[in-house]
mmCIF file of C-alpha atoms in Angstrom:
data_model
loop_
_atom_site.group_PDB
_atom_site.id
_atom_site.type_symbol
_atom_site.label_atom_id
_atom_site.label_comp_id
_atom_site.label_asym_id
_atom_site.label_seq_id
_atom_site.Cartn_x
_atom_site.Cartn_y
_atom_site.Cartn_z
ATOM 1 C CA MET A 6 19.544 17.619 3.085
ATOM 2 C CA THR A 7 15.847 17.345 2.621
ATOM 3 C CA LEU A 8 13.427 14.834 1.482
ATOM 4 C CA ARG A 9 12.534 17.571 -1.752
ATOM 5 C CA ALA A 10 16.376 16.485 -2.398
ATOM 6 C CA LEU A 11 16.442 13.516 -1.919
ATOM 7 C CA LEU A 12 13.942 12.380 -4.255
ATOM 8 C CA ASP A 13 15.411 14.864 -6.807
ATOM 9 C CA GLY A 14 18.193 13.050 -6.472
ATOM 10 C CA LEU A 15 16.731 9.374 -7.590
ATOM 11 C CA PRO A 16 18.075 8.293 -11.098
ATOM 12 C CA ILE A 17 14.319 7.107 -10.965
ATOM 13 C CA PRO A 18 11.499 8.904 -9.180
ATOM 14 C CA ILE A 19 9.473 5.897 -8.772
ATOM 15 C CA LEU A 20 8.563 4.354 -5.623
ATOM 16 C CA GLN A 21 7.549 0.878 -5.000
ATOM 17 C CA ALA A 22 4.579 0.592 -3.035
ATOM 18 C CA PRO A 23 4.704 -0.827 0.924
ATOM 19 C CA MET A 24 2.572 -4.171 0.106
ATOM 20 C CA VAL A 25 2.249 -5.912 3.008
ATOM 21 C CA GLY A 26 1.860 -9.995 1.826
ATOM 22 C CA ALA A 27 2.743 -9.114 -1.491
ATOM 23 C CA SER A 28 6.013 -6.810 -1.215
ATOM 24 C CA SER A 29 9.211 -8.553 -0.321
ATOM 25 C CA PRO A 30 12.508 -7.420 0.898
ATOM 26 C CA GLU A 31 14.204 -8.695 -2.387
ATOM 27 C CA MET A 32 11.577 -6.415 -4.298
ATOM 28 C CA ALA A 33 12.513 -3.425 -2.562
ATOM 29 C CA LEU A 34 16.267 -3.891 -2.828
ATOM 30 C CA ALA A 35 16.016 -4.740 -6.643
ATOM 31 C CA VAL A 36 14.173 -1.338 -7.012
ATOM 32 C CA SER A 37 16.588 0.520 -4.778
ATOM 33 C CA ARG A 38 19.583 -0.939 -6.633
ATOM 34 C CA ALA A 39 17.364 -0.269 -10.350
ATOM 35 C CA GLY A 40 17.546 3.722 -8.725
ATOM 36 C CA GLY A 41 13.800 3.751 -7.223
ATOM 37 C CA LEU A 42 13.154 3.807 -3.680
ATOM 38 C CA GLY A 43 11.886 0.816 -2.509
ATOM 39 C CA SER A 44 10.107 0.042 0.414
ATOM 40 C CA LEU A 45 9.462 -2.460 3.485
ATOM 41 C CA GLY A 46 5.978 -3.211 4.223
ATOM 42 C CA ALA A 47 6.415 -3.868 7.959
ATOM 43 C CA GLY A 48 2.914 -3.399 8.897
ATOM 44 C CA ALA A 49 2.252 -6.795 9.877
ATOM 45 C CA THR A 50 6.397 -6.811 11.307
ATOM 46 C CA ALA A 51 6.939 -7.592 15.141
ATOM 47 C CA PRO A 52 8.731 -4.935 16.824
ATOM 48 C CA ASP A 53 12.040 -7.023 17.756
ATOM 49 C CA ALA A 54 12.057 -7.758 13.785
ATOM 50 C CA ILE A 55 12.462 -4.365 12.352
ATOM 51 C CA GLY A 56 16.036 -3.767 13.458
ATOM 52 C CA PRO A 57 17.265 -7.306 11.964
ATOM 53 C CA GLN A 58 15.469 -6.091 8.470
ATOM 54 C CA VAL A 59 16.053 -2.382 8.797
ATOM 55 C CA ASP A 60 20.179 -3.806 8.963
ATOM 56 C CA ALA A 61 19.743 -6.366 6.559
ATOM 57 C CA PHE A 62 18.685 -4.200 3.714
ATOM 58 C CA ARG A 63 21.204 -1.978 4.790
ATOM 59 C CA ALA A 64 24.112 -4.179 4.324
ATOM 60 C CA GLN A 65 22.787 -4.860 0.671
ATOM 61 C CA THR A 66 22.952 -1.486 -0.850
ATOM 62 C CA ASP A 67 23.935 2.453 0.108
ATOM 63 C CA ALA A 68 20.617 3.016 -2.338
ATOM 64 C CA PRO A 69 18.244 4.984 -0.201
ATOM 65 C CA PHE A 70 15.048 2.921 0.797
ATOM 66 C CA GLY A 71 11.721 3.001 3.375
ATOM 67 C CA VAL A 72 9.893 1.469 5.743
ATOM 68 C CA ASN A 73 6.295 1.969 5.754
ATOM 69 C CA LEU A 74 4.002 0.805 9.386
ATOM 70 C CA LEU A 75 0.374 0.669 9.598
ATOM 71 C CA MET A 76 -0.934 2.933 12.690
ATOM 72 C CA ALA A 77 -3.489 0.391 13.440
ATOM 73 C CA PRO A 78 -5.571 1.387 16.775
ATOM 74 C CA PRO A 79 -5.162 -0.797 19.612
ATOM 75 C CA ALA A 80 -7.632 -3.467 19.664
ATOM 76 C CA ALA A 81 -9.451 -4.890 23.089
ATOM 77 C CA PRO A 82 -13.266 -6.273 21.477
ATOM 78 C CA GLY A 83 -15.868 -8.060 23.667
ATOM 79 C CA ALA A 84 -16.041 -11.523 23.657
ATOM 80 C CA GLU A 85 -20.033 -11.219 22.266
ATOM 81 C CA VAL A 86 -18.413 -9.120 19.436
ATOM 82 C CA VAL A 87 -15.489 -11.935 17.817
ATOM 83 C CA ASP A 88 -17.972 -14.015 18.559
ATOM 84 C CA GLU A 89 -20.772 -13.283 16.220
ATOM 85 C CA ALA A 90 -18.192 -12.259 13.453
ATOM 86 C CA LEU A 91 -16.790 -16.050 13.707
ATOM 87 C CA GLU A 92 -20.193 -17.624 13.230
ATOM 88 C CA ARG A 93 -20.154 -15.305 9.860
ATOM 89 C CA LEU A 94 -17.074 -16.920 8.951
ATOM 90 C CA ALA A 95 -17.830 -20.072 10.412
ATOM 91 C CA PRO A 96 -19.573 -21.177 7.097
ATOM 92 C CA TRP A 97 -15.955 -20.107 5.112
ATOM 93 C CA TYR A 98 -13.711 -22.383 7.220
ATOM 94 C CA ALA A 99 -16.202 -25.038 6.759
ATOM 95 C CA ALA A 100 -16.066 -25.500 2.993
ATOM 96 C CA LEU A 101 -11.812 -25.615 3.689
ATOM 97 C CA GLY A 102 -12.453 -28.112 5.740
ATOM 98 C CA GLU A 103 -10.500 -26.037 7.868
ATOM 99 C CA PRO A 104 -11.780 -25.099 12.186
ATOM 100 C CA LEU A 105 -13.203 -22.402 13.269
ATOM 101 C CA PRO A 106 -10.469 -20.149 15.088
ATOM 102 C CA ALA A 107 -10.441 -19.738 18.556
ATOM 103 C CA ARG A 108 -10.431 -16.197 19.803
ATOM 104 C CA PRO A 109 -7.486 -14.276 19.213
ATOM 105 C CA ASN A 110 -5.136 -12.541 22.199
ATOM 106 C CA SER A 111 -3.961 -10.719 19.961
ATOM 107 C CA TYR A 112 -5.175 -8.769 16.372
ATOM 108 C CA ALA A 113 -1.982 -6.872 15.422
ATOM 109 C CA PRO A 114 1.747 -6.054 16.912
ATOM 110 C CA ASP A 115 2.064 -3.078 18.802
ATOM 111 C CA PHE A 116 2.061 0.064 16.669
ATOM 112 C CA GLU A 117 3.743 2.322 19.509
ATOM 113 C CA ALA A 118 6.758 -0.623 19.822
ATOM 114 C CA GLN A 119 6.806 -0.807 15.945
ATOM 115 C CA LEU A 120 7.459 3.007 16.333
ATOM 116 C CA GLU A 121 10.395 3.306 18.848
ATOM 117 C CA ALA A 122 12.041 0.182 16.786
ATOM 118 C CA LEU A 123 11.754 1.951 13.495
ATOM 119 C CA ILE A 124 12.984 5.281 15.654
ATOM 120 C CA ALA A 125 15.856 2.489 16.509
ATOM 121 C CA ALA A 126 16.555 1.504 12.951
ATOM 122 C CA ARG A 127 16.891 4.835 11.685
ATOM 123 C CA PRO A 128 16.198 4.190 7.800
ATOM 124 C CA PRO A 129 16.400 6.555 5.520
ATOM 125 C CA VAL A 130 12.655 7.197 5.037
ATOM 126 C CA ALA A 131 9.640 5.841 6.881
ATOM 127 C CA SER A 132 6.311 6.292 5.844
ATOM 128 C CA PHE A 133 2.738 5.501 7.670
ATOM 129 C CA THR A 134 -0.689 5.045 7.059
ATOM 130 C CA PHE A 135 -4.361 4.816 8.550
ATOM 131 C CA GLY A 136 -3.366 7.806 11.191
ATOM 132 C CA VAL A 137 -1.262 11.270 11.825
ATOM 133 C CA LEU A 138 1.723 11.081 14.148
ATOM 134 C CA ALA A 139 2.276 13.798 16.960
ATOM 135 C CA ARG A 140 4.788 16.538 16.470
ATOM 136 C CA ALA A 141 7.002 15.138 19.025
ATOM 137 C CA GLN A 142 7.061 11.860 17.252
ATOM 138 C CA VAL A 143 8.086 13.053 13.708
ATOM 139 C CA GLU A 144 10.761 15.091 15.346
ATOM 140 C CA ARG A 145 12.132 12.105 17.224
ATOM 141 C CA LEU A 146 12.343 10.305 13.818
ATOM 142 C CA GLN A 147 13.752 13.591 11.918
ATOM 143 C CA ALA A 148 16.434 13.464 14.738
ATOM 144 C CA ALA A 149 17.033 10.052 13.997
ATOM 145 C CA GLY A 150 17.873 10.940 10.325
ATOM 146 C CA THR A 151 14.694 9.105 9.088
ATOM 147 C CA TYR A 152 12.147 11.652 6.646
ATOM 148 C CA VAL A 153 8.735 11.107 7.464
ATOM 149 C CA ILE A 154 5.805 10.659 4.828
ATOM 150 C CA GLY A 155 2.451 10.571 5.571
ATOM 151 C CA THR A 156 -0.254 9.233 3.404
ATOM 152 C CA ALA A 157 -3.565 11.111 2.834
ATOM 153 C CA THR A 158 -6.544 10.684 0.716
ATOM 154 C CA ASN A 159 -7.941 13.931 0.870
ATOM 155 C CA VAL A 160 -6.182 18.005 1.399
ATOM 156 C CA SER A 161 -7.863 17.650 5.287
ATOM 157 C CA GLU A 162 -5.085 14.230 6.069
ATOM 158 C CA ALA A 163 -2.362 16.373 4.095
ATOM 159 C CA ARG A 164 -2.523 19.208 6.060
ATOM 160 C CA ALA A 165 -2.671 17.527 9.348
ATOM 161 C CA TRP A 166 0.675 15.717 8.340
ATOM 162 C CA ALA A 167 2.056 19.036 7.603
ATOM 163 C CA ALA A 168 1.374 20.583 10.919
ATOM 164 C CA ALA A 169 3.034 17.145 12.450
ATOM 165 C CA GLY A 170 6.021 18.215 10.750
ATOM 166 C CA ALA A 171 5.893 15.619 7.761
ATOM 167 C CA ASP A 172 8.739 15.695 5.179
ATOM 168 C CA GLY A 173 6.241 14.941 2.146
ATOM 169 C CA ILE A 174 2.833 13.969 1.992
ATOM 170 C CA CYS A 175 1.825 10.507 -0.343
ATOM 171 C CA ALA A 176 -1.395 11.228 -2.139
ATOM 172 C CA GLN A 177 -3.637 8.275 -2.140
ATOM 173 C CA GLY A 178 -5.816 8.137 -5.095
ATOM 174 C CA PHE A 179 -8.893 6.644 -5.315
ATOM 175 C CA GLU A 180 -7.657 4.010 -7.880
ATOM 176 C CA ALA A 181 -5.321 2.396 -6.017
ATOM 177 C CA GLY A 182 -4.980 -1.062 -4.771
ATOM 178 C CA GLY A 183 -5.131 -2.434 -0.824
ATOM 179 C CA HIS A 184 -6.060 -0.489 1.818
ATOM 180 C CA ARG A 185 -7.953 3.181 2.137
ATOM 181 C CA GLY A 186 -5.784 5.312 4.507
ATOM 182 C CA HIS A 187 -8.673 7.832 5.734
ATOM 183 C CA PHE A 188 -8.473 8.625 8.984
ATOM 184 C CA LEU A 189 -10.355 11.885 9.031
ATOM 185 C CA ALA A 190 -13.387 11.527 7.189
ATOM 186 C CA GLU A 191 -15.381 8.547 6.027
ATOM 187 C CA LEU A 192 -14.688 6.764 2.843
ATOM 188 C CA ASP A 193 -17.057 8.837 0.664
ATOM 189 C CA ALA A 194 -15.372 11.740 1.468
ATOM 190 C CA SER A 195 -12.242 9.923 0.547
ATOM 191 C CA LEU A 196 -12.407 8.708 -2.747
ATOM 192 C CA VAL A 197 -10.481 11.749 -4.870
ATOM 193 C CA GLY A 198 -9.088 10.261 -8.066
ATOM 194 C CA THR A 199 -4.730 10.532 -8.099
ATOM 195 C CA MET A 200 -4.688 13.616 -10.268
ATOM 196 C CA ALA A 201 -7.248 15.280 -8.805
ATOM 197 C CA LEU A 202 -5.792 14.170 -5.383
ATOM 198 C CA THR A 203 -2.172 15.364 -6.391
ATOM 199 C CA ALA A 204 -2.915 18.584 -7.621
ATOM 200 C CA LEU A 205 -5.007 19.817 -4.833
ATOM 201 C CA ILE A 206 -2.663 18.473 -1.946
ATOM 202 C CA LEU A 207 0.458 20.402 -4.226
ATOM 203 C CA ASP A 208 -1.477 23.170 -3.831
ATOM 204 C CA ALA A 209 -2.483 23.028 0.123
ATOM 205 C CA VAL A 210 0.572 22.109 1.154
ATOM 206 C CA ASP A 211 4.593 23.331 0.526
ATOM 207 C CA LEU A 212 6.017 19.385 0.779
ATOM 208 C CA PRO A 213 6.563 17.205 -2.103
ATOM 209 C CA VAL A 214 3.973 15.043 -2.871
ATOM 210 C CA ILE A 215 4.250 11.515 -3.981
ATOM 211 C CA ALA A 216 1.491 10.566 -6.602
ATOM 212 C CA ALA A 217 0.049 6.730 -5.612
ATOM 213 C CA GLY A 218 -2.726 5.326 -7.348
ATOM 214 C CA GLY A 219 -3.641 4.003 -10.787
ATOM 215 C CA MET A 220 -0.286 4.061 -12.227
ATOM 216 C CA MET A 221 1.053 0.665 -14.114
ATOM 217 C CA ASP A 222 3.641 2.013 -16.241
ATOM 218 C CA GLY A 223 5.914 5.371 -17.890
ATOM 219 C CA ARG A 224 2.994 6.915 -19.259
ATOM 220 C CA GLY A 225 1.400 7.247 -15.419
ATOM 221 C CA VAL A 226 4.722 8.196 -13.934
ATOM 222 C CA ALA A 227 5.415 10.846 -16.510
ATOM 223 C CA ALA A 228 1.407 11.918 -15.920
ATOM 224 C CA ALA A 229 2.736 12.366 -12.062
ATOM 225 C CA LEU A 230 5.710 14.475 -12.530
ATOM 226 C CA ALA A 231 3.838 16.726 -14.910
ATOM 227 C CA LEU A 232 1.202 17.173 -13.083
ATOM 228 C CA GLY A 233 4.157 18.344 -10.363
ATOM 229 C CA ALA A 234 4.635 15.342 -8.188
ATOM 230 C CA SER A 235 8.560 14.708 -6.888
ATOM 231 C CA ALA A 236 7.797 11.237 -7.730
ATOM 232 C CA ALA A 237 5.125 8.777 -8.475
ATOM 233 C CA GLN A 238 4.583 5.434 -6.432
ATOM 234 C CA LEU A 239 3.519 2.123 -7.987
ATOM 235 C CA GLY A 240 2.083 -0.864 -6.233
ATOM 236 C CA THR A 241 0.151 -3.327 -8.684
ATOM 237 C CA ALA A 242 1.988 -2.813 -10.931
ATOM 238 C CA PHE A 243 4.612 -4.920 -8.950
ATOM 239 C CA LEU A 244 2.157 -7.864 -8.272
ATOM 240 C CA LEU A 245 3.534 -10.114 -11.007
ATOM 241 C CA SER A 246 7.075 -9.084 -10.764
ATOM 242 C CA ASP A 247 10.040 -12.172 -9.926
ATOM 243 C CA GLN A 248 10.594 -10.428 -6.490
ATOM 244 C CA THR A 249 6.581 -10.711 -5.738
ATOM 245 C CA ALA A 250 5.409 -12.195 -2.157
ATOM 246 C CA ALA A 251 1.610 -12.860 -3.153
ATOM 247 C CA SER A 252 0.516 -16.247 -3.506
ATOM 248 C CA GLN A 253 0.307 -18.341 -6.782
ATOM 249 C CA PRO A 254 -3.975 -17.805 -7.247
ATOM 250 C CA TRP A 255 -3.782 -14.098 -6.511
ATOM 251 C CA ARG A 256 -1.328 -13.734 -9.508
ATOM 252 C CA GLN A 257 -3.463 -16.137 -11.668
ATOM 253 C CA ALA A 258 -6.348 -13.897 -10.283
ATOM 254 C CA ILE A 259 -4.243 -10.889 -11.594
ATOM 255 C CA ILE A 260 -3.420 -12.826 -14.923
ATOM 256 C CA ALA A 261 -7.259 -13.529 -15.431
ATOM 257 C CA ALA A 262 -7.965 -9.871 -14.387
ATOM 258 C CA GLY A 263 -10.436 -8.506 -17.108
ATOM 259 C CA ASP A 264 -11.340 -4.305 -17.848
ATOM 260 C CA ASP A 265 -13.227 -3.700 -14.274
ATOM 261 C CA PRO A 266 -12.226 -6.527 -11.928
ATOM 262 C CA THR A 267 -11.799 -4.935 -8.657
ATOM 263 C CA ARG A 268 -13.890 -3.512 -5.515
ATOM 264 C CA LEU A 269 -14.633 -2.162 -2.365
ATOM 265 C CA THR A 270 -14.753 -4.350 0.839
ATOM 266 C CA ARG A 271 -14.070 -4.008 4.376
ATOM 267 C CA ALA A 272 -15.193 -7.874 4.548
ATOM 268 C CA PHE A 273 -12.137 -9.167 4.923
ATOM 269 C CA THR A 274 -10.178 -6.826 7.193
ATOM 270 C CA GLY A 275 -13.049 -4.529 8.696
ATOM 271 C CA ARG A 276 -11.230 -1.714 6.827
ATOM 272 C CA TYR A 277 -12.062 -0.997 3.277
ATOM 273 C CA ALA A 278 -9.687 -1.393 0.375
ATOM 274 C CA ARG A 279 -9.810 -2.579 -3.086
ATOM 275 C CA GLY A 280 -9.512 -6.029 -4.609
ATOM 276 C CA ILE A 281 -10.347 -8.201 -7.505
ATOM 277 C CA GLU A 282 -14.053 -9.274 -6.466
ATOM 278 C CA ASN A 283 -14.549 -12.497 -5.885
ATOM 279 C CA ARG A 284 -16.776 -14.749 -4.646
ATOM 280 C CA PHE A 285 -16.090 -13.524 -1.158
ATOM 281 C CA LEU A 286 -16.519 -10.027 -1.933
ATOM 282 C CA ARG A 287 -19.847 -10.933 -3.641
ATOM 283 C CA GLU A 288 -21.472 -13.348 -0.699
ATOM 284 C CA MET A 289 -20.358 -11.232 2.365
ATOM 285 C CA LYS A 290 -21.678 -7.531 0.622
ATOM 286 C CA ALA A 291 -24.303 -8.154 2.946
ATOM 287 C CA MET A 292 -22.943 -7.979 5.409
ATOM 288 C CA GLU A 293 -20.053 -6.248 5.284
ATOM 289 C CA GLU A 294 -20.340 -3.297 7.670
ATOM 290 C CA GLU A 295 -21.385 -5.812 10.500
ATOM 291 C CA ALA A 296 -17.668 -6.928 10.284
ATOM 292 C CA PRO A 297 -15.790 -5.617 13.384
ATOM 293 C CA ALA A 298 -13.615 -2.838 12.590
ATOM 294 C CA TYR A 299 -9.374 -3.400 11.470
ATOM 295 C CA PRO A 300 -7.380 -5.386 12.846
ATOM 296 C CA VAL A 301 -9.920 -7.459 14.552
ATOM 297 C CA GLN A 302 -11.654 -8.858 11.442
ATOM 298 C CA ASN A 303 -8.209 -8.726 9.373
ATOM 299 C CA ARG A 304 -6.999 -11.133 12.287
ATOM 300 C CA LEU A 305 -10.087 -13.227 12.284
ATOM 301 C CA THR A 306 -9.863 -14.375 8.761
ATOM 302 C CA GLN A 307 -5.993 -14.611 8.057
ATOM 303 C CA PRO A 308 -6.136 -18.673 8.580
ATOM 304 C CA LEU A 309 -8.482 -18.535 6.457
ATOM 305 C CA ARG A 310 -7.384 -16.615 3.784
ATOM 306 C CA ALA A 311 -4.000 -18.606 4.343
ATOM 307 C CA ALA A 312 -5.394 -21.710 4.359
ATOM 308 C CA ALA A 313 -7.124 -20.646 0.773
ATOM 309 C CA ALA A 314 -4.235 -19.796 -0.495
ATOM 310 C CA LYS A 315 -2.463 -23.034 0.246
ATOM 311 C CA ALA A 316 -5.664 -24.901 -1.328
ATOM 312 C CA GLY A 317 -4.900 -22.691 -4.507
ATOM 313 C CA ASN A 318 -8.625 -21.317 -3.959
ATOM 314 C CA PRO A 319 -8.893 -17.557 -5.016
ATOM 315 C CA GLU A 320 -12.026 -17.486 -3.756
ATOM 316 C CA MET A 321 -11.375 -16.574 -0.380
ATOM 317 C CA ILE A 322 -8.251 -14.729 -0.977
ATOM 318 C CA SER A 323 -8.306 -10.714 -0.680
ATOM 319 C CA LEU A 324 -6.855 -9.770 -3.679
ATOM 320 C CA TRP A 325 -5.819 -6.653 -3.821
ATOM 321 C CA ALA A 326 -4.867 -4.654 -6.256
ATOM 322 C CA GLY A 327 -5.666 -1.317 -8.233
ATOM 323 C CA GLN A 328 -8.201 -0.220 -10.851
ATOM 324 C CA ALA A 329 -5.527 -0.878 -14.057
ATOM 325 C CA VAL A 330 -4.405 -4.701 -12.913
ATOM 326 C CA ARG A 331 -5.062 -5.916 -16.022
ATOM 327 C CA LEU A 332 -2.026 -4.087 -17.217
ATOM 328 C CA ALA A 333 0.506 -6.004 -14.745
ATOM 329 C CA LYS A 334 3.301 -7.913 -16.229
ATOM 330 C CA PRO A 335 5.937 -10.087 -15.410
ATOM 331 C CA GLY A 336 9.663 -9.636 -14.878
ATOM 332 C CA ASP A 337 12.205 -8.742 -12.771
ATOM 333 C CA ALA A 338 11.051 -5.803 -10.786
ATOM 334 C CA GLY A 339 14.441 -3.592 -11.156
ATOM 335 C CA GLU A 340 14.082 -3.777 -14.416
ATOM 336 C CA MET A 341 10.285 -2.588 -14.549
ATOM 337 C CA VAL A 342 11.389 0.151 -13.007
ATOM 338 C CA LYS A 343 14.323 1.094 -16.075
ATOM 339 C CA HIS A 344 11.206 0.364 -18.441
ATOM 340 C CA TRP A 345 9.264 2.653 -17.153
ATOM 341 C CA TRP A 346 11.240 5.323 -17.111
ATOM 342 C CA ALA A 347 12.553 5.163 -20.515
ATOM 343 C CA GLN A 348 8.218 4.897 -21.052
ATOM 344 C CA ALA A 349 8.371 7.980 -18.810
ATOM 345 C CA ALA A 350 11.077 10.046 -21.413
ATOM 346 C CA GLU A 351 9.021 8.818 -24.102
ATOM 347 C CA ALA A 352 5.749 10.216 -23.172
ATOM 348 C CA ALA A 353 7.449 13.196 -22.245
ATOM 349 C CA ASP A 354 9.152 13.923 -25.281
ATOM 350 C CA ARG A 355 5.789 13.212 -27.549
ATOM 351 C CA LEU A 356 4.387 16.266 -25.145
ATOM 352 C CA SER A 357 7.416 18.580 -25.914
ATOM 353 C CA ALA A 358 7.088 17.481 -29.317
ATOM 354 C CA ARG A 359 3.054 18.446 -29.658
ATOM 355 C CA THR A 360 4.146 21.611 -27.793
ATOM 356 C CA SER A 361 6.941 22.793 -30.156
ATOM 357 C CA GLY A 362 5.491 21.566 -33.386
ATOM 358 C CA ARG A 363 8.703 18.974 -33.624
ATOM 359 C CA ARG A 364 8.783 15.513 -34.470
ATOM 360 C CA PRO A 365 8.618 13.373 -31.450
ATOM 361 C CA VAL A 366 11.900 10.845 -31.536
ATOM 362 C CA GLY A 367 11.273 7.591 -32.412
#
């Protein structure tokens, strides 16, 4: 079997995005059981916890699922860099009545150790963001029975993943919420819209492409499939689901979101990400370029975000969300997937009716 065959064989070609901090094993399980493909966001997971998580998931369903890792570079910032970053954050910690954290001993789980754990765990699908694996690493995953999907924000990144032997490409459009996955070019060269990016990558590499970014319902799914994508990946659309791990103030910010509420920022984590604008984004914008690169800034703001969430304060939380966040709705994640697929079928029927001259069903 190939990844293309796996995706073609899904009852519903919808993937749930692996959103660290917002998705949950329960969400992934509901999506996979409904006929889509659920994903575990393991980017912040300790290496020794990856295997047990995969085993626990596999014990609950025979349906395919995926695991995502963030390819965070090793971080060893100088004391001066960390102290300056903490000094910029000091007023925010003080506003919450929280002590300024000490310099951390580590900034993110060791990626190489995570990868070894993932290879041993043998999930059906593994996806990667922020970089590209070496061909030997891809081959080890494939030898373990795992299909490899690489995240690309431009054609060059898709070609790099194809050269590494990946089984498929996740085309992350400009509209997507959360962290940008670019790694071969600067941000400005990696802000391609989902529809354009999907078409460009399909033309550039002979691999199945998963369209990601901006899709919130069956209409977007139908558009992605009509373009030639093998599946559509939705993330923000699940943020109000019954199985969400998003905090209460995060969910409330989504419910209250207006028509154009999101902005790109690197103030929270040191890597550009899309989220709902709040006070932290606005007031830190002038100095966001001074923030140390991911994962350092991300680690330094973790206690701040946790304290703000506990206090119910959305102004100091990373409210990651895509451009179409206003369309988010509550519900069971599995039922959402089924509803979106029914919507996609209706959209496809309307298009078929238009091209054939008949009246659409219903």
